[in-house]
Structures are given as structure tokens and as C-alpha cells.
Tab-separated table of C-alpha atoms in Angstrom:
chain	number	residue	atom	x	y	z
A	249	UNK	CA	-7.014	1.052	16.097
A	250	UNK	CA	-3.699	0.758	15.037
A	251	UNK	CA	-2.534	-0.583	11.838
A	252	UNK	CA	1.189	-1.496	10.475
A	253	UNK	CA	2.124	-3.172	7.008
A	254	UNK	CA	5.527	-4.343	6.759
A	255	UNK	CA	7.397	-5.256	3.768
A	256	UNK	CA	10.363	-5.178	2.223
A	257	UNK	CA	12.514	-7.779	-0.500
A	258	UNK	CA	11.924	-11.226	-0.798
A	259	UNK	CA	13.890	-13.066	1.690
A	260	UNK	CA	14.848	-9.991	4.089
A	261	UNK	CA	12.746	-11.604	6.760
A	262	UNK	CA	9.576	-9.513	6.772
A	263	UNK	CA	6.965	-12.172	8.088
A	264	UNK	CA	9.405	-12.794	11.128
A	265	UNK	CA	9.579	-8.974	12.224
A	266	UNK	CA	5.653	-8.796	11.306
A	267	UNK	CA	5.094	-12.010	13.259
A	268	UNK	CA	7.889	-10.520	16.277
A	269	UNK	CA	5.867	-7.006	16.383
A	270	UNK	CA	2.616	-8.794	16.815
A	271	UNK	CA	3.834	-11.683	19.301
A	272	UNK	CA	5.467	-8.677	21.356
A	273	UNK	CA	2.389	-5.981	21.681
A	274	UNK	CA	0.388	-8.970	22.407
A	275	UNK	CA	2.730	-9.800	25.347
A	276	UNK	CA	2.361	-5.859	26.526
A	277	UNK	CA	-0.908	-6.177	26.392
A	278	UNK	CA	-2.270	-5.555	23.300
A	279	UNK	CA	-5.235	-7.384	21.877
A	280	UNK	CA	-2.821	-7.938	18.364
A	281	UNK	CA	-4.173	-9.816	15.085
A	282	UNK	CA	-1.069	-10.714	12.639
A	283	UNK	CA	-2.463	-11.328	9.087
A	284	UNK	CA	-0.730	-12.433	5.746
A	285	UNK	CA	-1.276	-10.761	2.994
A	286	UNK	CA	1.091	-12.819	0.806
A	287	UNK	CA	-0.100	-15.334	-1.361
A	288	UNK	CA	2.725	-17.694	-0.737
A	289	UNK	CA	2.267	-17.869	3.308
A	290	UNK	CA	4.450	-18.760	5.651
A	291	UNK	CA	3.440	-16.975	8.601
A	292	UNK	CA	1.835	-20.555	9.751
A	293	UNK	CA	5.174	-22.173	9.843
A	294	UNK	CA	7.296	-18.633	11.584
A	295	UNK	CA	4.520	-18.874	14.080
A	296	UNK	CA	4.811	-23.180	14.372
A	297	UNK	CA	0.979	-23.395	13.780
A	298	UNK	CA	-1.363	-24.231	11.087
A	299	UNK	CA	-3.334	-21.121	9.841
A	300	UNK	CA	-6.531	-20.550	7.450
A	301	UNK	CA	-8.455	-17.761	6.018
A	302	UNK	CA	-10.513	-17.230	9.352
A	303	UNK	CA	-8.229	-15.904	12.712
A	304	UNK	CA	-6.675	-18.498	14.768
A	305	UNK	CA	-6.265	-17.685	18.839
A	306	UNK	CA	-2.553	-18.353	19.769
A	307	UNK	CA	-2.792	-16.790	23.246
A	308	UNK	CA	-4.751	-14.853	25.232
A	309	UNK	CA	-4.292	-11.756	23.110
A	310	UNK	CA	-2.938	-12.948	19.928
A	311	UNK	CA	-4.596	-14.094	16.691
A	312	UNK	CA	-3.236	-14.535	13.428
A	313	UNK	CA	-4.604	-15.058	9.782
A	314	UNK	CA	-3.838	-16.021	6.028
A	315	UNK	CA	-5.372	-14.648	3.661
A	316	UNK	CA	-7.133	-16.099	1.198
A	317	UNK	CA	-7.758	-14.056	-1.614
A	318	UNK	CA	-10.367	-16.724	-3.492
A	319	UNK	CA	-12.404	-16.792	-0.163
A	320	UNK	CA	-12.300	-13.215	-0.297
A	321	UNK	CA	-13.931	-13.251	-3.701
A	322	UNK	CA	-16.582	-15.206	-3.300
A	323	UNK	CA	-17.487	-13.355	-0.270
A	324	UNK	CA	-17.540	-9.994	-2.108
A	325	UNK	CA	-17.893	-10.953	-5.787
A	326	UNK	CA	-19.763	-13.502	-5.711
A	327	UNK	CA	-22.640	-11.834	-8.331
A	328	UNK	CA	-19.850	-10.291	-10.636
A	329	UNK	CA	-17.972	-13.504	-10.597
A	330	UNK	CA	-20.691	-15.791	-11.085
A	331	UNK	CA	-22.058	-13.521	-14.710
A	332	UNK	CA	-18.358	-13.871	-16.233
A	333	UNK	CA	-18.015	-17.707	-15.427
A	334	UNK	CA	-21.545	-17.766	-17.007
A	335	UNK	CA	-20.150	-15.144	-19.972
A	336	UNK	CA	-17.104	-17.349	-20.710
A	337	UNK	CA	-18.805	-20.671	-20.311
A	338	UNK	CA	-21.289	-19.576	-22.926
A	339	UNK	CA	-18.139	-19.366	-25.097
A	340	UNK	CA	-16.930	-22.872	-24.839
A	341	UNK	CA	-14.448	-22.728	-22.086
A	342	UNK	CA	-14.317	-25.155	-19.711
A	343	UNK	CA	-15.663	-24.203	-16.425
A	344	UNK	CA	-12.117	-24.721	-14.140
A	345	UNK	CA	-10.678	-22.120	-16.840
A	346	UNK	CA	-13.511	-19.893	-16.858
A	347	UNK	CA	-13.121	-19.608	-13.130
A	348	UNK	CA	-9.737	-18.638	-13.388
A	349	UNK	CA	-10.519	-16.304	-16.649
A	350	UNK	CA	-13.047	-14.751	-14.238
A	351	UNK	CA	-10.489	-13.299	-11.978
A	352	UNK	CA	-10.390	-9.553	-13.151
A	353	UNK	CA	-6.640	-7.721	-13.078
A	354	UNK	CA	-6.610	-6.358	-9.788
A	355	UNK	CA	-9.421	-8.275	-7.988
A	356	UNK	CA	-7.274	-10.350	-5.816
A	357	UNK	CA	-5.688	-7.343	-4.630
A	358	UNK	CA	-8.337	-5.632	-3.627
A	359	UNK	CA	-10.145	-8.306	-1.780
A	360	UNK	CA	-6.574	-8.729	0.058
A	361	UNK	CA	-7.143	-4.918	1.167
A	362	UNK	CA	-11.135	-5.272	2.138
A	363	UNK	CA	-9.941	-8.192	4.430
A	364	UNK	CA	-7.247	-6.142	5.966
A	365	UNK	CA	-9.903	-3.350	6.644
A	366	UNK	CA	-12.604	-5.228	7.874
A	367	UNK	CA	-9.795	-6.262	10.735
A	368	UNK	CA	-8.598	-2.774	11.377
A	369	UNK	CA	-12.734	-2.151	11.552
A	370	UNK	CA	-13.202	-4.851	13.979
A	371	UNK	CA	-13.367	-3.413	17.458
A	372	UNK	CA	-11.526	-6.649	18.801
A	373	UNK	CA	-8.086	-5.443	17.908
A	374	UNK	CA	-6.004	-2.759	19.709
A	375	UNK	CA	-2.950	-3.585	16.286
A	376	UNK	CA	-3.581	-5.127	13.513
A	377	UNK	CA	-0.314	-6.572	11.882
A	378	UNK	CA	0.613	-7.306	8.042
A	379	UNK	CA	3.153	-9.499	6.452
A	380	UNK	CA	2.794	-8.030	3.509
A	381	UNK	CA	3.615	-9.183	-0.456
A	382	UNK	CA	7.394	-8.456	-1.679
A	383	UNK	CA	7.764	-4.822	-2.433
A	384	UNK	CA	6.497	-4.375	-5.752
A	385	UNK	CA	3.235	-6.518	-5.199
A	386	UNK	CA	2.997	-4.760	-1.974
A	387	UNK	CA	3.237	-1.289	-3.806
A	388	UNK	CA	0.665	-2.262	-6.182
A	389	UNK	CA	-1.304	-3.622	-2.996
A	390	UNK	CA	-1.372	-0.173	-1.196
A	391	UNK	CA	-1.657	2.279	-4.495
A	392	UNK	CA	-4.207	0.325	-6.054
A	393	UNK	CA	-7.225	2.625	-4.232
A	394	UNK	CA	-5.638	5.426	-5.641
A	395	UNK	CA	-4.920	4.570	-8.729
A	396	UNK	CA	-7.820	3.080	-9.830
A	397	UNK	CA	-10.555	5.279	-8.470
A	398	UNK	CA	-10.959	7.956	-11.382
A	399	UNK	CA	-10.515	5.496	-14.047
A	400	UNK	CA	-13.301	3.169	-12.279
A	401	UNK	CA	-15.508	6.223	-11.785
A	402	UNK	CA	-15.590	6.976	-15.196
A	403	UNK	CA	-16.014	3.552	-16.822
A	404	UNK	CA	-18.720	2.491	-14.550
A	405	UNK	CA	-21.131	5.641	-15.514
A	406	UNK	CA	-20.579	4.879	-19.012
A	407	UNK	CA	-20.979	1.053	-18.808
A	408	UNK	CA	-24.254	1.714	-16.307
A	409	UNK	CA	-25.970	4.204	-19.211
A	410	UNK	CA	-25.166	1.815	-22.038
A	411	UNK	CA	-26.783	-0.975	-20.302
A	412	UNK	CA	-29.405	0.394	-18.957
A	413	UNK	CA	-30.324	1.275	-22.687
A	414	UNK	CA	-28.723	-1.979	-24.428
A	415	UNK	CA	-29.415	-4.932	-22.045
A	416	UNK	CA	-33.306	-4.420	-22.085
A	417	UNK	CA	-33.370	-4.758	-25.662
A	418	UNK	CA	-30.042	-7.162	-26.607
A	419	UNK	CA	-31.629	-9.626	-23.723
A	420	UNK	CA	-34.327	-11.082	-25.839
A	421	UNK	CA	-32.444	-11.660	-29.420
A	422	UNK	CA	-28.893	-12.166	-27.916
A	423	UNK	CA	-28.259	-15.701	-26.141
A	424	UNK	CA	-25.366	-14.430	-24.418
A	425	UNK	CA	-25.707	-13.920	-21.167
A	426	UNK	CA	-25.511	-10.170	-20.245
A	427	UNK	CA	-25.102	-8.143	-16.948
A	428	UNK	CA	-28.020	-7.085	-15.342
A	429	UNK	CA	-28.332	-3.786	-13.177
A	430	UNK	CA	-27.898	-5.664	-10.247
A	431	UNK	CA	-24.041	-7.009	-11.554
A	432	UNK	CA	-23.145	-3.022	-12.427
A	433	UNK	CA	-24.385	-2.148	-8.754
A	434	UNK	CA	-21.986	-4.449	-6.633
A	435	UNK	CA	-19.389	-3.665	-9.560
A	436	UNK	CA	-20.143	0.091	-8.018
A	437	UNK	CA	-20.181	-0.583	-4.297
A	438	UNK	CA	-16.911	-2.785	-4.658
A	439	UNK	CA	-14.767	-0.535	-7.025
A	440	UNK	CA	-16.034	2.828	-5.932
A	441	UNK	CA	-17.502	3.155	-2.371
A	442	UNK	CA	-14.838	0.369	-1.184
A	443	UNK	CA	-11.856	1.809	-3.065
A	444	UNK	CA	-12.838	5.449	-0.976
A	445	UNK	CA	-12.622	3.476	2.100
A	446	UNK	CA	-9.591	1.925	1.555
A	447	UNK	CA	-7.592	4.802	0.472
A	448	UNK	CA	-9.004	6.956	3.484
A	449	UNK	CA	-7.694	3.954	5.801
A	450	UNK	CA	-4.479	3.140	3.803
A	451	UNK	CA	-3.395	7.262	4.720
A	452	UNK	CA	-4.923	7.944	8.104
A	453	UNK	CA	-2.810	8.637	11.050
A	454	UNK	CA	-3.558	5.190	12.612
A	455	UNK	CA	-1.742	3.295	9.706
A	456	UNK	CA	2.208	3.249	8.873
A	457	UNK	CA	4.272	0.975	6.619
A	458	UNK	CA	7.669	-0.510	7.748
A	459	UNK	CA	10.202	-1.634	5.485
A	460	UNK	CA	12.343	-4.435	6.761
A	461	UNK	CA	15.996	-4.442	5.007
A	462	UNK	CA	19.500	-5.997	5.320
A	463	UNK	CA	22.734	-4.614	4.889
A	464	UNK	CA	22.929	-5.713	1.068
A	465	UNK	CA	22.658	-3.040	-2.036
A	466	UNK	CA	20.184	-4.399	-3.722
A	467	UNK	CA	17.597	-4.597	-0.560
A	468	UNK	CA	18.612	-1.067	-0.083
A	469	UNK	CA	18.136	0.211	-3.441
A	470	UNK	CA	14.642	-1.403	-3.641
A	471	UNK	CA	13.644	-0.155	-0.137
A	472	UNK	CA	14.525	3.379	-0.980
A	473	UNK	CA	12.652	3.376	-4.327
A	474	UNK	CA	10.069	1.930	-2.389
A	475	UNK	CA	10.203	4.445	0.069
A	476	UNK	CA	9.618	7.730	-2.323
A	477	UNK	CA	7.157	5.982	-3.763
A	478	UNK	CA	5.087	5.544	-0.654
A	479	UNK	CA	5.650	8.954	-0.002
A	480	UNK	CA	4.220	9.849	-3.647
A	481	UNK	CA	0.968	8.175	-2.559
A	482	UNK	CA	1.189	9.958	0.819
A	483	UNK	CA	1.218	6.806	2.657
A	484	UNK	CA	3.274	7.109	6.040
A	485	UNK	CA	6.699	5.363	6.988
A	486	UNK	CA	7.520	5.507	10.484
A	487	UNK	CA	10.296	2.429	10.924
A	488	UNK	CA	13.122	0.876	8.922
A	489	UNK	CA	14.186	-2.649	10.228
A	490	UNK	CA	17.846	-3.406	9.574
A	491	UNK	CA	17.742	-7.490	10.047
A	492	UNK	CA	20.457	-9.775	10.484
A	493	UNK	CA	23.171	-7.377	11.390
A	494	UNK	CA	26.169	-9.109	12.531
A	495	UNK	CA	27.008	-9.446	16.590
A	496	UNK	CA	29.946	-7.343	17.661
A	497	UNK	CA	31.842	-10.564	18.355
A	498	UNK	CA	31.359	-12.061	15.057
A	499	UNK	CA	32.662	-8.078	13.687
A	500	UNK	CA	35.505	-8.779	15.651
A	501	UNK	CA	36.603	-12.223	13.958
A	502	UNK	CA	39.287	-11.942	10.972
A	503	UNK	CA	37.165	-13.598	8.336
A	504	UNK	CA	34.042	-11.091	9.220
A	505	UNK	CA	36.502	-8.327	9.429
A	506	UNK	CA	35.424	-6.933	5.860
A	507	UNK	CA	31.619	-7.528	6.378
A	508	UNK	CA	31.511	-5.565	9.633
A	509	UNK	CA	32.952	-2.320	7.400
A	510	UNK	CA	30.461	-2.567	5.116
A	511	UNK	CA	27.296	-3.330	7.333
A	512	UNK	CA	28.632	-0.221	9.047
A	513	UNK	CA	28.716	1.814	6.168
A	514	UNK	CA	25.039	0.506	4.965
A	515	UNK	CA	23.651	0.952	8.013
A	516	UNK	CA	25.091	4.953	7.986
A	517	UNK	CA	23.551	5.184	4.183
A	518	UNK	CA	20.277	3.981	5.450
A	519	UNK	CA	20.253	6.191	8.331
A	520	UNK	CA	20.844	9.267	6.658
A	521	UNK	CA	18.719	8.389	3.454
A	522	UNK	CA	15.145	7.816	5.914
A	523	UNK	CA	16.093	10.419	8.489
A	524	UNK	CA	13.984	11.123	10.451
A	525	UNK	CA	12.522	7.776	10.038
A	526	UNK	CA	14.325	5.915	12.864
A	527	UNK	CA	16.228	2.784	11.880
A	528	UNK	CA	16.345	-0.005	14.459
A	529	UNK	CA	18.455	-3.388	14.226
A	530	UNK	CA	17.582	-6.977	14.479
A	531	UNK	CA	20.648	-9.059	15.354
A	532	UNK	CA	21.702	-12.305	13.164
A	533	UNK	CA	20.100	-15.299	14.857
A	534	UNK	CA	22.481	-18.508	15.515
A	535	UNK	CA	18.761	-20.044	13.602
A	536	UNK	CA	15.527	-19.546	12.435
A	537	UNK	CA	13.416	-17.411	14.916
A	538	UNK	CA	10.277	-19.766	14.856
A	539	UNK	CA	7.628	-19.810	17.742
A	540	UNK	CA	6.001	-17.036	20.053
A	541	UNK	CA	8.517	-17.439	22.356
A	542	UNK	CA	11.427	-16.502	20.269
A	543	UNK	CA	9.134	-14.227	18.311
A	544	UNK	CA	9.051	-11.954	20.948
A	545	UNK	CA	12.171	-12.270	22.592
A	546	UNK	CA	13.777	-11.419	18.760
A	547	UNK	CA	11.192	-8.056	19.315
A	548	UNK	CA	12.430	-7.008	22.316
A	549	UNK	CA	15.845	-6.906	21.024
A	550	UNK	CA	14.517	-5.065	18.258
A	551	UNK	CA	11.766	-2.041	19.765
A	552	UNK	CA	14.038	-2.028	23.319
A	553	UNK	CA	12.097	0.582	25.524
A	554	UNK	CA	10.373	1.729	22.456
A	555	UNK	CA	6.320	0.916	21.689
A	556	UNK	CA	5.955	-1.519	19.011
A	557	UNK	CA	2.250	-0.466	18.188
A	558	UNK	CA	3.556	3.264	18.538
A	559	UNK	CA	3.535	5.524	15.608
A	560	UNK	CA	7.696	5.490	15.894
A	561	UNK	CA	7.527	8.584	13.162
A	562	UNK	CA	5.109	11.312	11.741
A	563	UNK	CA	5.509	11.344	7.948
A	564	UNK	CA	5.326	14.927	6.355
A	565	UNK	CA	2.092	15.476	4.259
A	566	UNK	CA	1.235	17.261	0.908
A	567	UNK	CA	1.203	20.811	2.260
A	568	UNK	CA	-0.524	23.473	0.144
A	569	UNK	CA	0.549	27.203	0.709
A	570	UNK	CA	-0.959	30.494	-0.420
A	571	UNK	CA	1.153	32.976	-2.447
A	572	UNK	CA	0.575	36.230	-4.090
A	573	UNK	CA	0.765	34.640	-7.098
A	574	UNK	CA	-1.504	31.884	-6.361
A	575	UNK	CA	-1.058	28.691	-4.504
A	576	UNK	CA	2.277	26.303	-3.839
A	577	UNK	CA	2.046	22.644	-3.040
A	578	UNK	CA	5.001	21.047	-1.185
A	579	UNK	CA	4.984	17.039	-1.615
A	580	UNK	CA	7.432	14.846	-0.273
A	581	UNK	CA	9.802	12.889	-2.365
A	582	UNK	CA	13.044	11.750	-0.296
A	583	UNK	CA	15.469	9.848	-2.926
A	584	UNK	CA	13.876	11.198	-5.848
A	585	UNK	CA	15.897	12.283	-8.982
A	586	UNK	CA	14.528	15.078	-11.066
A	587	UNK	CA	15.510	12.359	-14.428
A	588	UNK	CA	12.897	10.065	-13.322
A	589	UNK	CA	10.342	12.930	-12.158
A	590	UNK	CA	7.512	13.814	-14.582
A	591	UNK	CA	4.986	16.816	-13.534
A	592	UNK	CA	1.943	18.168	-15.427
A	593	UNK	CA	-1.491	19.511	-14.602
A	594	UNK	CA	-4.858	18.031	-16.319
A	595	UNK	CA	-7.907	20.239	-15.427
A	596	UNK	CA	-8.266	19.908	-12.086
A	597	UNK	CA	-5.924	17.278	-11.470
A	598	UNK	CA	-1.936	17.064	-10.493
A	599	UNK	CA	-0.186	14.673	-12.343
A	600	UNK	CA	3.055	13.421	-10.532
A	601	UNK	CA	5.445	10.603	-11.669
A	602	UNK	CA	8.190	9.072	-10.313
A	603	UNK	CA	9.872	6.278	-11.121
A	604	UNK	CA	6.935	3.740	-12.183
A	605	UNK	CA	5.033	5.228	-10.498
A	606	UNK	CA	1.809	8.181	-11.121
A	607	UNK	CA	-0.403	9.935	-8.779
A	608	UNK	CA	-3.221	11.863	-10.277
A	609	UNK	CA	-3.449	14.077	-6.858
A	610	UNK	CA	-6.889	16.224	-7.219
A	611	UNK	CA	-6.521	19.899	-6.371
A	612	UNK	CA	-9.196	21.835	-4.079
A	613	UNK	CA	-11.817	24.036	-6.918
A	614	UNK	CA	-10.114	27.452	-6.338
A	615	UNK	CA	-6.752	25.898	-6.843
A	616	UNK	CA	-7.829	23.872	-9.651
A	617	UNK	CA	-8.316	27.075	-12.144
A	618	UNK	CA	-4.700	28.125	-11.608
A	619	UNK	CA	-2.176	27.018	-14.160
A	620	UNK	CA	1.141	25.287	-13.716
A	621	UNK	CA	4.293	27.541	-13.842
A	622	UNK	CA	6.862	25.565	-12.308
A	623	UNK	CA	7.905	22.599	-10.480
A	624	UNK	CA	11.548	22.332	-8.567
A	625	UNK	CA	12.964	19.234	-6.375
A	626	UNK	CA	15.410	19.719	-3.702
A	627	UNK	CA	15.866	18.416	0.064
A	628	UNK	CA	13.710	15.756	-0.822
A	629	UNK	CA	10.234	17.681	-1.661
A	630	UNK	CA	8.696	18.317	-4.910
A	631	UNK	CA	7.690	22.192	-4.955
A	632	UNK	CA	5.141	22.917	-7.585
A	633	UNK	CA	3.632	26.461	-8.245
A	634	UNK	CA	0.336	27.256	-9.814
A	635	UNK	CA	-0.860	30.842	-10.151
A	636	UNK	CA	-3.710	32.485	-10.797
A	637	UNK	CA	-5.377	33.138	-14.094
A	638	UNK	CA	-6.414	36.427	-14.597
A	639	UNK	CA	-10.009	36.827	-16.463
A	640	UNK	CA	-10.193	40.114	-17.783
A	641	UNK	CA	-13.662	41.954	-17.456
A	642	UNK	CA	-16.365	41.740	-20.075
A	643	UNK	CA	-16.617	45.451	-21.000
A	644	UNK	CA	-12.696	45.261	-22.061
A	645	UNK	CA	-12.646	42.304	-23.642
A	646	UNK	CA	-15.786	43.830	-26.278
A	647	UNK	CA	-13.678	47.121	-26.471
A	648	UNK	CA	-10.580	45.175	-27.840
A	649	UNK	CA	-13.051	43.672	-30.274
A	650	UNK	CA	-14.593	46.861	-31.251
């Protein structure tokens, strides 16, 4: 089952391509689901039809979906939610408030994702397509499984021993309410088993992201630091979307004379920054592109010949390599500037930065005992090298202390 996430800045028409790809498969005969992942949706009105949290039929092989986070959440935190609503109410706060209180940083996010993998699950879908959040929500959207797991891991084991010990005895002098073993358990299944399963679908070879961008520098800029930092998180790119690129005839006019030169000279900047991502255009519309029918014919001018559930590109991925010396690890970072580049090593973790973003990326047990000697950026790809430690023999080591 194929998955695709596109986003890109607000306003570069994202939901349209999303909508477009789906509208198009569906018409090659693909059973296709289009879902928003956006809190402020407006896939209903791109697609002229009014959507809810639960998959609407628009034709014989299309469906489409908004997401609604708070549905979400009751359907998967329903016990955790209901003990901090009780937790806060016992304080004094009013119970709309506590509601919202009860909405733990990150929560909405990841109930976004488990509804997005339950469709890529479901066996009725050949593609499933999202309209993703602007870039940086969407970044936080798609690195959230892999930036909370360790820190999640941790915390629960400690929370789960101090309550088992605590919460027996606090229950019967304390009058605030506290969590039972059952609240720590779904906290477990949702943060721990579910964040595993998202991350493992998030960089399988069945899902890519797409950015959508138009010829302006600031959509550019944020694409491409977008871009590295996908590739920091090892999640796969396959298609850049240049939208609302200017007809040949409207190039030719006097008063678009100066805009043609530069969309030509953005669109060469993009091309060479992604390569070998392919770039495709989407021509400027004379209006909105609204409706399945235009939906699709806007995707055909788009994908042409080309597959629009095809993986378009094959993303390179971190590469380990043996050495004499030990062990070197190749990880892709195209746009990356050694200034905003931050390496270090943590027992048996790799610690990567770039830009505002970190990946703690865990290293197999024999490479894990080598140390960090050096780490070098060029062509796009972070090189790091870790050698061996050498452990010298017992009987030496009591003759230097003799």
C-alpha cells in the first residue's frame, strides 16, 4: 500500500496537488483515499463536497477524509484523558478548560499520525493521500515518532515503578485523584508500541513525502530546509511540485517579461538543489482548480506519462561501512551547512543536528563501543567515523601496575 504526504508553505497550493494526485490514480484505477491532516481543512471545499472525520465515497474509487484530531483522542485516549480532566477538575477548573488543559503537547499530533496509519493499514486502499499541515507543523508531524521515543521510554519506566509503589499507599490519605496501572498501560501502548509503528511506516519504502513549491524565495528557502531535514530523519522525498508556473504565452507578454526570467532561474535552482529528485510543473490556472473533474485534468498536466502512485525517486539511506579502523556512517544531508551542523556521540547513540532539528540515530552494539573521531560534510552527506577502542589485555594492564 502506497502512501504519499505532501506539503509545502502555506498558500503554495498543497491540498489541490494532494487532492489532483488522489482524483487522478483514482481515475487509473486506483482504489485512492485523500485525507487531511491539517487542522484548518479545506480539502472539503477543493474537492466541492462536505467532509467529516469518517471517509466520504466521491466515486467509484475515491474517498476522502478530515481529520479530526479530538475524535481521534477520544478514540485512543479516552482513559488517559478522562484521569487528567478528573486531575484538573479536582483543582477547581472548570470542566470546558480542563478538557482543553487535558490535551498533552504532542497528543494531537500523534493521533493525526495513528489515523493516517490505520488507512495505510486498511486493505481497502491501493494510495493513501495526505494534505498535510504547513511545513513546520508537518515536520513536527512526521519526526515526532522519532523524537519522542527514547525520552517516552525512559519516563514511562520510572513513572510505572513510582506508582506502582506510591499510588497503593497515597490512594487512601490523598483525595486527589491518581493514575491507576491501567492509565500508565494505555500511556505505554500509545507512546511506545504506537510511536514504533509509526516511525517503521513513516520510513518504509511504500511511503514518500512531496513538497509542493512556487517560484518565490521564500517557498524555496523553506522547502529546502525542509528537505535536509527530512533527510536527517531518513524519511524519503521522491517529487518536488513547482505550482503556478506561468504559460509560455503569458512569458511572452511585455509586462510578464521579467517574471518569466526569474521563474526560469528558480525553477534551474530547484532542479539542481533536489537532483535527483525530479521536479515536475503545474501550470497557473485562469481560476481555482475546484472539483474532481478539474482535479484530475490539473494532474494530468502535472504526472504526464508518469505514475502518480509511483515511487517517482529512491531516496539514499544511512549507509554504514566497515573500515580498518572501525566503522563509517554516510547520512544524507543535501543543503546542509557545516555552521548549522552539530555532531556528537552519547553511549550508544549518534547525535546529529541540523538546523532545528536533532536525531538521536542508535548505532548497532559492535558499533556502539567505538568512539567518535571525526565528522566531514561535502556533496551533500554527512561522513562520520568511529573507530575502534582498543582494550588492552589483563596480564599487561597488572604489569604496568606492578
Amino acid at each position: 500500500m502506497r502512501l504519499v504526504l505532501y506539503t509545502g508553505k502555506g498558500g503554495v497550493g498543497k491540498t489541490t496537488t494532494a487532492a489532483a494526485t488522489a482524483a487522478w490514480a483514482a481515475e487509473r484505477g486506483l482504489r485512492s483515499l485523500v485525507v487531511s491532516a491539517d487542522a484548518a481543512h479545506s480539502l472539503g471545499d477543493v474537492l466541492e463536497r462536505r467532509l467529516g472525520p469518517e471517509p466520504t465515497p466521491l466515486s467509484v474509487r475515491l474517498s476522502a477524509v478530515e481529520i479530526d484530531a479530538r475524535v481521534e483522542l477520544g478514540r485512543h485516549w479516552g482513559r488517559i484523558s478522562e484521569y487528567l480532566v478528573a486531575l484538573f477538575r479536582y483543582q477547581g477548573i472548570e470542566e470546558v478548560v480542563a478538557e482543553e488543559l487535558a490535551l498533552l503537547p504532542g497528543a494531537e499530533e500523534i493521533a493525526t499520525l495513528q489515523a493516517v496509519e490505520e488507512y495505510a493499514r486498511d486493505a481497502a486502499y491501493d494510495l493513501v493521500v495526505v494534505d498535510c499541515a504547513p511545513t513546520d507543523a508537518a515536520l513536527r508531524l512526521v519526526t515526532l515518532p522519532e523524537v519522542s521515543r527514547t525520552a517516552v521510554r525512559i519516563v514511562l519506566k520510572l513513572q510505572r515503578a513510582l506508582a506502582a509503589v506510591v499510588t497503593p499507599l497515597a490512594s487512601g490519605v490523598l483525595p486527589v485523584p491518581l493514575p491507576d496501572s491501567a492509565v500508565f498501560r494505555d500511556v505505554e501502548r500509545l507512546l511506545y508500541r504506537t510511536l514504533r509503528r509509526l516511525k517503521a511506516r513513516l520510513v518504509s519504502r511504500e511511503t514518500s513525502v512531496r513538497m509542493v513549491v512556487t517560484p518565490e524565495r521564500m517557498v524555496i528557502d523553506e522547502a529546502r530546509r525542509a528537505f535536509t531535514e527530512l533527510s536527517l530523519f531518513g524519511l524519503a522525498c521522491d517529487l518536488v511540485v513547482m505550482n503556478r508556473v506561468l504559460p509560455e504565452a503569458a512569458v511572452e507578454e511585455d509586462f510578464f517579461s521579467d517574471w518569466g526570467r526569474i521563474q526560469q532561474q528558480r525553477l534551474t535552482e530547484v532542479g539542481e538543489f533536489f537532483a535527483p529528485v525530479p521536479v515536475l510543473c503545474a501550470p497557473l490556472q485562469e481560476d481555482e482548480v475546484t472539483g474532481l473533474a478539474r482535479l484530475s485534468a490539473h494532474a494530468a498536466e502535472i504526472f504526464g506519462a508518469e505514475d502518480p502512485a509511483s515511487l517517482l525517486s529512491r531516496a539514499q539511506a544511512v549507509r554504514f561501512v566497515k573500515r580498518p579502523l572501525g566503522y563509517r556512517i554516510h547520512i544524507p544531508l543535501p543543503g546542509a551547512g557545516e555552521a548549522e551542523l552539530d555532531v556528537a556521540k552519547l553511549d550508544d547513540e549518534l547525535l546529529v543536528r541540523a538546523g532545528a532539528r536533532r536525531r538521536a540515530l542508535k548505532l548497532p552494539g559492535r558499533i556502539a563501543a567505538c568512539k567518535l573521531t571525526d565528522a566531514s560534510l561535502g556533496d551533500g552527506e554527512l561522513v562520520v567515523c568511529l573507530d575502534t577502542v582498543e582494550v588492552p589485555p589483563a596480564d599487561s594492564a597488572a604489569a604496568v601496575e606492578g
